Coordinates of C-alpha atoms in Angstrom, one line a residue:
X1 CA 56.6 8.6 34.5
X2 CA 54.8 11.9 33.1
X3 CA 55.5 13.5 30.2
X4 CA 54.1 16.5 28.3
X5 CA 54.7 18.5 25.6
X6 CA 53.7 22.1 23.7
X7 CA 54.2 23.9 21.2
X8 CA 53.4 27.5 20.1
X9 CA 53.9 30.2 17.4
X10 CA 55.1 32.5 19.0
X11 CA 54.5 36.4 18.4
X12 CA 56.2 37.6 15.3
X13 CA 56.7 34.0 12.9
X14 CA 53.9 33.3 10.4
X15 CA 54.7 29.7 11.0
X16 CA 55.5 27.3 13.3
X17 CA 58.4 25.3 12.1
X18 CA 59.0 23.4 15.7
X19 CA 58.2 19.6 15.9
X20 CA 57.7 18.0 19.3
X21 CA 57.4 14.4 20.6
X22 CA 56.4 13.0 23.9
X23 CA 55.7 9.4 24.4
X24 CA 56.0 7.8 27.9
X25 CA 55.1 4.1 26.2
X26 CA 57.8 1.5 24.5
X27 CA 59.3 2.9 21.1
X28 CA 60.7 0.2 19.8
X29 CA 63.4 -1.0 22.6
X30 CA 63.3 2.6 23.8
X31 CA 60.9 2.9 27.5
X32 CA 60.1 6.1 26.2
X33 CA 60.8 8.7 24.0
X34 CA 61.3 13.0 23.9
X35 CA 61.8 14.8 21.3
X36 CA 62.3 19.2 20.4
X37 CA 63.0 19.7 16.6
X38 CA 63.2 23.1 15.3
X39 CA 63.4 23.7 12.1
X40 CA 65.4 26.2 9.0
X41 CA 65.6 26.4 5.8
X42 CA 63.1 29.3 4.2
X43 CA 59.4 29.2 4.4
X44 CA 58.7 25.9 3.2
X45 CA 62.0 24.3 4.2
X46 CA 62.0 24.6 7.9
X47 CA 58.7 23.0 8.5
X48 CA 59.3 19.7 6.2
X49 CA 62.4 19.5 7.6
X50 CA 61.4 18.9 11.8
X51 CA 58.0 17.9 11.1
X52 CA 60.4 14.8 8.9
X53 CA 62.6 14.1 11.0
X54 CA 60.8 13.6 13.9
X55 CA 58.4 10.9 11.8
X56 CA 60.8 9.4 10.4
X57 CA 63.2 8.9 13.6
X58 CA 60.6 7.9 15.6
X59 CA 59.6 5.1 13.0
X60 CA 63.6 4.1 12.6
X61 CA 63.2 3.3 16.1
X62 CA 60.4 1.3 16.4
X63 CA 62.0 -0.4 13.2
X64 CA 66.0 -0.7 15.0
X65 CA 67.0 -4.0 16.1
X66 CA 69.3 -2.8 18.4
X67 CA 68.6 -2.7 22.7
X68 CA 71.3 -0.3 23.9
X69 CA 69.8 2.9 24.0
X70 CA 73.0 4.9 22.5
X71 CA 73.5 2.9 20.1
X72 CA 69.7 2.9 18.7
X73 CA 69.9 6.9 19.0
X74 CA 73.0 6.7 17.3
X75 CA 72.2 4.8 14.5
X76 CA 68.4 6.0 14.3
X77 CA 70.1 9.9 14.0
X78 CA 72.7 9.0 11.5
X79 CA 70.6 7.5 8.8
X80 CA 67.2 10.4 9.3
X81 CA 69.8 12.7 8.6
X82 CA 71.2 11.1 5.6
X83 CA 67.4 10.9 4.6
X84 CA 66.5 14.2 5.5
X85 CA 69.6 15.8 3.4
X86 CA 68.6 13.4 0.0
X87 CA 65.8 15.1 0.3
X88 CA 67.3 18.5 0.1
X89 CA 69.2 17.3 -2.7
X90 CA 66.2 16.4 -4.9
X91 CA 63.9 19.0 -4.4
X92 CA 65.3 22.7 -4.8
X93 CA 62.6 24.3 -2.7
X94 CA 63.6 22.4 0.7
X95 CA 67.5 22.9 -0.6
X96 CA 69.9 23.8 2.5
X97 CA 67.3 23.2 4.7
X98 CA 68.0 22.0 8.3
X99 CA 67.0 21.5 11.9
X100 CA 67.9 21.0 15.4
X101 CA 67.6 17.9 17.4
X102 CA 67.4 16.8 21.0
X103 CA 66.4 13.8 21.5
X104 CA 66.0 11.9 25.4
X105 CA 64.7 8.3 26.7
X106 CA 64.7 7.5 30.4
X107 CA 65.6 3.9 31.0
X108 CA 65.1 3.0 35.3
X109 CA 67.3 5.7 36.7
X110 CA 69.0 6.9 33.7
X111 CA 68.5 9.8 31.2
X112 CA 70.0 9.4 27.8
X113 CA 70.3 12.3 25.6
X114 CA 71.5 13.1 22.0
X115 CA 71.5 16.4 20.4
X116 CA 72.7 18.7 17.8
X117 CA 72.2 22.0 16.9
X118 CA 71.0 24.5 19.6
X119 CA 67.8 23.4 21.3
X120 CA 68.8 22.3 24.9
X121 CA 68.1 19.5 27.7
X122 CA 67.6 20.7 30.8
X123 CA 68.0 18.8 34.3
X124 CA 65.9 20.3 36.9
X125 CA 66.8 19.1 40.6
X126 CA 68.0 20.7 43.1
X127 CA 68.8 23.6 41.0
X128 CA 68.9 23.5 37.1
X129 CA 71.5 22.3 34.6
X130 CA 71.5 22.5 31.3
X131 CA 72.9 18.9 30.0
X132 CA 73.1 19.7 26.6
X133 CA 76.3 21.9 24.9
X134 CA 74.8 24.6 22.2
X135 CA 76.4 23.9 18.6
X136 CA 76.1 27.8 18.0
X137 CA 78.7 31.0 17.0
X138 CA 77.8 32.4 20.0
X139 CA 78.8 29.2 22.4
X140 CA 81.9 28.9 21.0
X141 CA 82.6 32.6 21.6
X142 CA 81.5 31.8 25.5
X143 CA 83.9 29.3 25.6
X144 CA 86.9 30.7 24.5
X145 CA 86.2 33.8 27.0
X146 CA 85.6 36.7 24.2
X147 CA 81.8 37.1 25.1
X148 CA 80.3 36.1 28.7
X149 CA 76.7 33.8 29.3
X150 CA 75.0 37.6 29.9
X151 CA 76.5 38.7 26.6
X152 CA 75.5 35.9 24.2
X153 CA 72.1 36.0 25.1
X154 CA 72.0 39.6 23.3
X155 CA 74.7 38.9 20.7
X156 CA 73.4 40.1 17.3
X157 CA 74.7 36.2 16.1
X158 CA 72.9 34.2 18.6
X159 CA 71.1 32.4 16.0
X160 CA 73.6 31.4 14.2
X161 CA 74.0 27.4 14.9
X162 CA 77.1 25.5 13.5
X163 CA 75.6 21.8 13.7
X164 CA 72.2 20.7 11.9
X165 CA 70.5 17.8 10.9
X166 CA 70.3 17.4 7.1
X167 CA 72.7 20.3 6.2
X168 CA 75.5 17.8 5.8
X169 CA 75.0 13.9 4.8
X170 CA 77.0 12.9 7.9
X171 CA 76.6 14.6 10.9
X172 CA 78.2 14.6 14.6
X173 CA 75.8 13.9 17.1
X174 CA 76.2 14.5 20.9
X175 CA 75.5 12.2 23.8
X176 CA 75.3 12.4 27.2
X177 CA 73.9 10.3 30.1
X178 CA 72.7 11.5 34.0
X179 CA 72.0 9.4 37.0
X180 CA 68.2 10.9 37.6
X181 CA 66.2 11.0 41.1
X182 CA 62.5 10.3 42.1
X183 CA 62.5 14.2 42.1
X184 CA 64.1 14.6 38.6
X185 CA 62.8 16.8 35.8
X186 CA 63.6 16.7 32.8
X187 CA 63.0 19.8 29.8
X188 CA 63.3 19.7 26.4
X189 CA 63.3 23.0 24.4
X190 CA 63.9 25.2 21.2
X191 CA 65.6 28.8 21.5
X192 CA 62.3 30.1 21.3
X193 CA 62.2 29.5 25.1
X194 CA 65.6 30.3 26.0
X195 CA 66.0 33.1 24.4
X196 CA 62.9 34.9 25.7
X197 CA 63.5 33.7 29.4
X198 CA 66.8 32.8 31.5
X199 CA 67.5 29.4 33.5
X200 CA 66.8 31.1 36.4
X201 CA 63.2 32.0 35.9
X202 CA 62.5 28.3 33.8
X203 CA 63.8 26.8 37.3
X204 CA 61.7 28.9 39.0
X205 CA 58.8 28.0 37.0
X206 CA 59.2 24.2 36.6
X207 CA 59.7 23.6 40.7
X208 CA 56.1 24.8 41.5
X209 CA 53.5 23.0 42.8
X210 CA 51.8 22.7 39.5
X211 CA 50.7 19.9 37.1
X212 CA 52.6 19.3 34.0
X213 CA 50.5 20.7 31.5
X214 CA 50.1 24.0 33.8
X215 CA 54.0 24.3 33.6
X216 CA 54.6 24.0 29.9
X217 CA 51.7 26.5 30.0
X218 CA 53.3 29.0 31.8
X219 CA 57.0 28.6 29.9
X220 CA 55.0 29.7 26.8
X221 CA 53.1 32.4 28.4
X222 CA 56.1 34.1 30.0
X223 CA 58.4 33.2 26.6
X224 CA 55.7 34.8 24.8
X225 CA 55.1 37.9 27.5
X226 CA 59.0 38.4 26.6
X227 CA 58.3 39.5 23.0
X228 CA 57.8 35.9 21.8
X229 CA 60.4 36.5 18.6
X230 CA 60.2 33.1 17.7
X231 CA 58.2 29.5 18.0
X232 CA 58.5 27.9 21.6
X233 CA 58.5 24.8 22.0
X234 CA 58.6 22.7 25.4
X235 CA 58.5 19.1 26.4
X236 CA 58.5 17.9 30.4
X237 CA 59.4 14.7 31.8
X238 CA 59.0 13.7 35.7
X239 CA 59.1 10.4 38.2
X240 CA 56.0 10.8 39.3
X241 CA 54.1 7.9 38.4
X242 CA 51.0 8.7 35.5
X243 CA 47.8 6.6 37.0
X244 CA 46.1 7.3 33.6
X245 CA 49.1 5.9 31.6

């Protein structure tokens, strides 16, 4: 397996408060791990709070003693966010802060996933899918019909999420698992991507007869050709088997 991952300002922020992970080794009992934070919470707030959670989950895991992989994402989530919101409630300046989480591990020929907040999983095949469910206003105005796909990715609120980690000291988190083939790729990404750019050209992108790296390259360039609003962040995952790993 390859995996790769990037990370950029963007155009307008003065800071970058994604936090990215790509690890195609052992994590623990994990065979790999993928990880798209991006954070809120003021200037200060939204930084500490991906940058911490992706540390500190990625050390709960190596730490678990747990093999199934649900149940080490589920426990490892559950107790970084119950860190991550003590934090808040001892230090005023990171107070109400928050970020997304989407979290994958491949195990033989199945994808794991957990996620909350509004950066996506995508499965790129035959076509692309995204796996993931936004926890956003603007998704839950899609799904009850008042506002189309078109529509929300214009809507005034489309930043408005209604899951986080650390906002709460419990927090639902979502799972889902795909069958994967030798073909499979797998994308990890904050709104900064999604926003700027629709599934349509990302698929178009991400099939070409390009390297990794070069991919995740252009998914910034043309995220950031769009106006580039806010940090993009990216992380790829493919079959194809690494000879330098």
């Amino acid at each position: 397996m390859r995996v790769y991952k990037a990370t950029h300002i963007g155009k307008i922020r003065t800071m970058n408060q994604d936090c990215v992970f790509a690890d195609n080794n052992q994590i623990g009992y994990l065979q790999n791990l993928l990880i798209v934070a991006d954070g809120m919470g003021g200037h200060l707030g939204g930084d500490y709070a991906s940058k911490f959670v992706v540390e500190n989950l990625v050390k709960l895991i190596y730490e678990i003693d747990e093999k199934k992989p649900v149940s080490i994402l589920n426990e490892c989530i559950t107790k970084v966010n119950e860190l991550l919101w003590l934090e808040a409630q001892n230090n005023d300046a990171l107070f109400n802060m928050g970020t997304t989480l989407v979290v994958a591990t491949i195990s033989d020929d199945k994808l794991y996933v957990a996620n909350i907040g509004d950066s996506r999983l995508y499965l790129i095949d035959d076509g692309i899918k995204q796996i993931t469910r936004d926890h956003s206003l603007v998704e839950e105005l899609v799904i009850r019909g008042d506002i189309t796909k078109q529509e929300a990715r214009v809507h005034p609120d489309k930043n408005r999420i209604t899951r986080a980690v650390g906002i709460e000291k419990f927090v639902k988190i979502d799972f889902f698992e795909c069958d994967l083939t030798q073909k499979s790729k797998v994308l990890l990404c904050s709104d900064g991507l999604t926003n700027m750019i629709t599934d349509e050209e990302i698929f178009n992108i991400a099939v070409e007869d390009k390297s990794l790296p070069e991919i995740c390259a252009v998914l910034v360039l043309r995220a950031n050709e769009e106006g580039g609003r806010d940090n993009i962040s990216v992380v790829m995952a493919d079959r194809v088997l690494d000879i330098n790993s």
